[in-house]
Amino acid sequence: MDLVLVGETVADVNQIGFILGLGVLVSLIPLYLEAWSAKYIFPTTISVVGLLEIVSASIIGMFVFDEMLEPKDIAGIALVIFQYF
């Protein structure tokens, strides 16, 4: 990651809307929905969904953003998935 570019992007006034929108879209809405669903779903189900979020983010990164998964990443995904078997 280019930290200088990140700093320049955050300091750019024209990017503030994108930064706030991404923050709301990626963190605020999913966390709210997870807390709201706790009224209707068993806590163990919410826990499983929360852990599978990491796996799905890795897979989406691989297919959408052409990121390469290293063997340690694949091992981590396998550990997360197989902990429920």
mmCIF file of N, CA and C in Angstrom, residues 31-71:
data_model
loop_
_atom_site.group_PDB
_atom_site.id
_atom_site.type_symbol
_atom_site.label_atom_id
_atom_site.label_comp_id
_atom_site.label_asym_id
_atom_site.label_seq_id
_atom_site.Cartn_x
_atom_site.Cartn_y
_atom_site.Cartn_z
ATOM 1 N N LEU A 31 -22.769 -3.253 10.276
ATOM 2 C CA LEU A 31 -22.770 -3.426 11.732
ATOM 3 C C LEU A 31 -24.154 -3.176 12.321
ATOM 4 N N TYR A 32 -24.858 -2.194 11.782
ATOM 5 C CA TYR A 32 -26.230 -1.958 12.239
ATOM 6 C C TYR A 32 -27.117 -3.159 11.935
ATOM 7 N N LEU A 33 -27.020 -3.686 10.720
ATOM 8 C CA LEU A 33 -27.850 -4.839 10.355
ATOM 9 C C LEU A 33 -27.521 -6.068 11.198
ATOM 10 N N GLU A 34 -26.256 -6.235 11.533
ATOM 11 C CA GLU A 34 -25.873 -7.359 12.385
ATOM 12 C C GLU A 34 -26.463 -7.202 13.789
ATOM 13 N N ALA A 35 -26.401 -5.996 14.337
ATOM 14 C CA ALA A 35 -26.979 -5.761 15.667
ATOM 15 C C ALA A 35 -28.500 -5.899 15.637
ATOM 16 N N TRP A 36 -29.143 -5.411 14.591
ATOM 17 C CA TRP A 36 -30.591 -5.504 14.461
ATOM 18 C C TRP A 36 -31.036 -6.957 14.318
ATOM 19 N N SER A 37 -30.256 -7.745 13.578
ATOM 20 C CA SER A 37 -30.629 -9.144 13.364
ATOM 21 C C SER A 37 -30.494 -9.974 14.636
ATOM 22 N N ALA A 38 -29.767 -9.459 15.620
ATOM 23 C CA ALA A 38 -29.594 -10.199 16.876
ATOM 24 C C ALA A 38 -30.927 -10.405 17.592
ATOM 25 N N LYS A 39 -31.915 -9.589 17.265
ATOM 26 C CA LYS A 39 -33.241 -9.763 17.873
ATOM 27 C C LYS A 39 -33.966 -10.985 17.306
ATOM 28 N N TYR A 40 -33.583 -11.415 16.101
ATOM 29 C CA TYR A 40 -34.351 -12.434 15.401
ATOM 30 C C TYR A 40 -33.576 -13.731 15.132
ATOM 31 N N ILE A 41 -32.255 -13.691 15.279
ATOM 32 C CA ILE A 41 -31.421 -14.839 14.920
ATOM 33 C C ILE A 41 -30.645 -15.293 16.154
ATOM 34 N N PHE A 42 -30.367 -16.578 16.228
ATOM 35 C CA PHE A 42 -29.576 -17.108 17.335
ATOM 36 C C PHE A 42 -28.172 -16.508 17.329
ATOM 37 N N PRO A 43 -27.590 -16.265 18.482
ATOM 38 C CA PRO A 43 -26.239 -15.691 18.551
ATOM 39 C C PRO A 43 -25.183 -16.534 17.851
ATOM 40 N N THR A 44 -25.333 -17.836 17.857
ATOM 41 C CA THR A 44 -24.348 -18.675 17.173
ATOM 42 C C THR A 44 -24.378 -18.461 15.663
ATOM 43 N N THR A 45 -25.555 -18.238 15.121
ATOM 44 C CA THR A 45 -25.677 -17.964 13.689
ATOM 45 C C THR A 45 -25.002 -16.647 13.337
ATOM 46 N N ILE A 46 -25.199 -15.649 14.161
ATOM 47 C CA ILE A 46 -24.563 -14.351 13.932
ATOM 48 C C ILE A 46 -23.047 -14.487 13.999
ATOM 49 N N SER A 47 -22.558 -15.302 14.907
ATOM 50 C CA SER A 47 -21.120 -15.538 15.024
ATOM 51 C C SER A 47 -20.558 -16.187 13.766
ATOM 52 N N VAL A 48 -21.264 -17.168 13.241
ATOM 53 C CA VAL A 48 -20.814 -17.845 12.023
ATOM 54 C C VAL A 48 -20.793 -16.868 10.855
ATOM 55 N N VAL A 49 -21.820 -16.070 10.725
ATOM 56 C CA VAL A 49 -21.877 -15.097 9.639
ATOM 57 C C VAL A 49 -20.735 -14.088 9.775
ATOM 58 N N GLY A 50 -20.454 -13.664 10.994
ATOM 59 C CA GLY A 50 -19.357 -12.729 11.214
ATOM 60 C C GLY A 50 -18.009 -13.306 10.831
ATOM 61 N N LEU A 51 -17.781 -14.571 11.110
ATOM 62 C CA LEU A 51 -16.517 -15.191 10.744
ATOM 63 C C LEU A 51 -16.424 -15.444 9.243
ATOM 64 N N LEU A 52 -17.539 -15.786 8.630
ATOM 65 C CA LEU A 52 -17.515 -16.026 7.192
ATOM 66 C C LEU A 52 -17.371 -14.730 6.393
ATOM 67 N N GLU A 53 -17.558 -13.598 7.055
ATOM 68 C CA GLU A 53 -17.324 -12.313 6.406
ATOM 69 C C GLU A 53 -15.873 -12.199 5.953
ATOM 70 N N ILE A 54 -14.958 -12.703 6.746
ATOM 71 C CA ILE A 54 -13.535 -12.671 6.408
ATOM 72 C C ILE A 54 -13.266 -13.522 5.172
ATOM 73 N N VAL A 55 -13.868 -14.699 5.136
ATOM 74 C CA VAL A 55 -13.683 -15.605 4.000
ATOM 75 C C VAL A 55 -14.256 -14.992 2.734
ATOM 76 N N SER A 56 -15.462 -14.437 2.821
ATOM 77 C CA SER A 56 -16.076 -13.855 1.634
ATOM 78 C C SER A 56 -15.310 -12.629 1.155
ATOM 79 N N ALA A 57 -14.760 -11.834 2.063
ATOM 80 C CA ALA A 57 -13.957 -10.682 1.650
ATOM 81 C C ALA A 57 -12.709 -11.135 0.897
ATOM 82 N N SER A 58 -12.103 -12.214 1.336
ATOM 83 C CA SER A 58 -10.925 -12.735 0.638
ATOM 84 C C SER A 58 -11.275 -13.235 -0.756
ATOM 85 N N ILE A 59 -12.381 -13.939 -0.860
ATOM 86 C CA ILE A 59 -12.789 -14.479 -2.157
ATOM 87 C C ILE A 59 -13.201 -13.354 -3.106
ATOM 88 N N ILE A 60 -13.928 -12.370 -2.599
ATOM 89 C CA ILE A 60 -14.302 -11.223 -3.437
ATOM 90 C C ILE A 60 -13.058 -10.472 -3.884
ATOM 91 N N GLY A 61 -12.096 -10.284 -2.989
ATOM 92 C CA GLY A 61 -10.853 -9.628 -3.362
ATOM 93 C C GLY A 61 -10.106 -10.375 -4.444
ATOM 94 N N MET A 62 -10.177 -11.693 -4.404
ATOM 95 C CA MET A 62 -9.488 -12.500 -5.397
ATOM 96 C C MET A 62 -10.154 -12.363 -6.772
ATOM 97 N N PHE A 63 -11.479 -12.422 -6.811
ATOM 98 C CA PHE A 63 -12.172 -12.401 -8.096
ATOM 99 C C PHE A 63 -12.408 -10.990 -8.633
ATOM 100 N N VAL A 64 -12.742 -10.054 -7.777
ATOM 101 C CA VAL A 64 -13.095 -8.710 -8.236
ATOM 102 C C VAL A 64 -11.860 -7.837 -8.417
ATOM 103 N N PHE A 65 -10.925 -7.910 -7.461
ATOM 104 C CA PHE A 65 -9.768 -7.019 -7.483
ATOM 105 C C PHE A 65 -8.492 -7.700 -7.947
ATOM 106 N N ASP A 66 -8.598 -8.934 -8.427
ATOM 107 C CA ASP A 66 -7.458 -9.698 -8.934
ATOM 108 C C ASP A 66 -6.320 -9.813 -7.928
ATOM 109 N N GLU A 67 -6.661 -9.943 -6.660
ATOM 110 C CA GLU A 67 -5.649 -10.149 -5.629
ATOM 111 C C GLU A 67 -5.247 -11.622 -5.621
ATOM 112 N N MET A 68 -3.998 -11.868 -5.333
ATOM 113 C CA MET A 68 -3.494 -13.228 -5.258
ATOM 114 C C MET A 68 -3.516 -13.694 -3.805
ATOM 115 N N LEU A 69 -4.039 -14.881 -3.577
ATOM 116 C CA LEU A 69 -4.035 -15.456 -2.239
ATOM 117 C C LEU A 69 -2.762 -16.271 -2.053
ATOM 118 N N GLU A 70 -2.082 -16.011 -0.979
ATOM 119 C CA GLU A 70 -0.875 -16.768 -0.643
ATOM 120 C C GLU A 70 -1.286 -18.033 0.111
ATOM 121 N N PRO A 71 -0.365 -18.991 0.220
ATOM 122 C CA PRO A 71 -0.707 -20.225 0.957
ATOM 123 C C PRO A 71 -1.174 -19.956 2.389
#
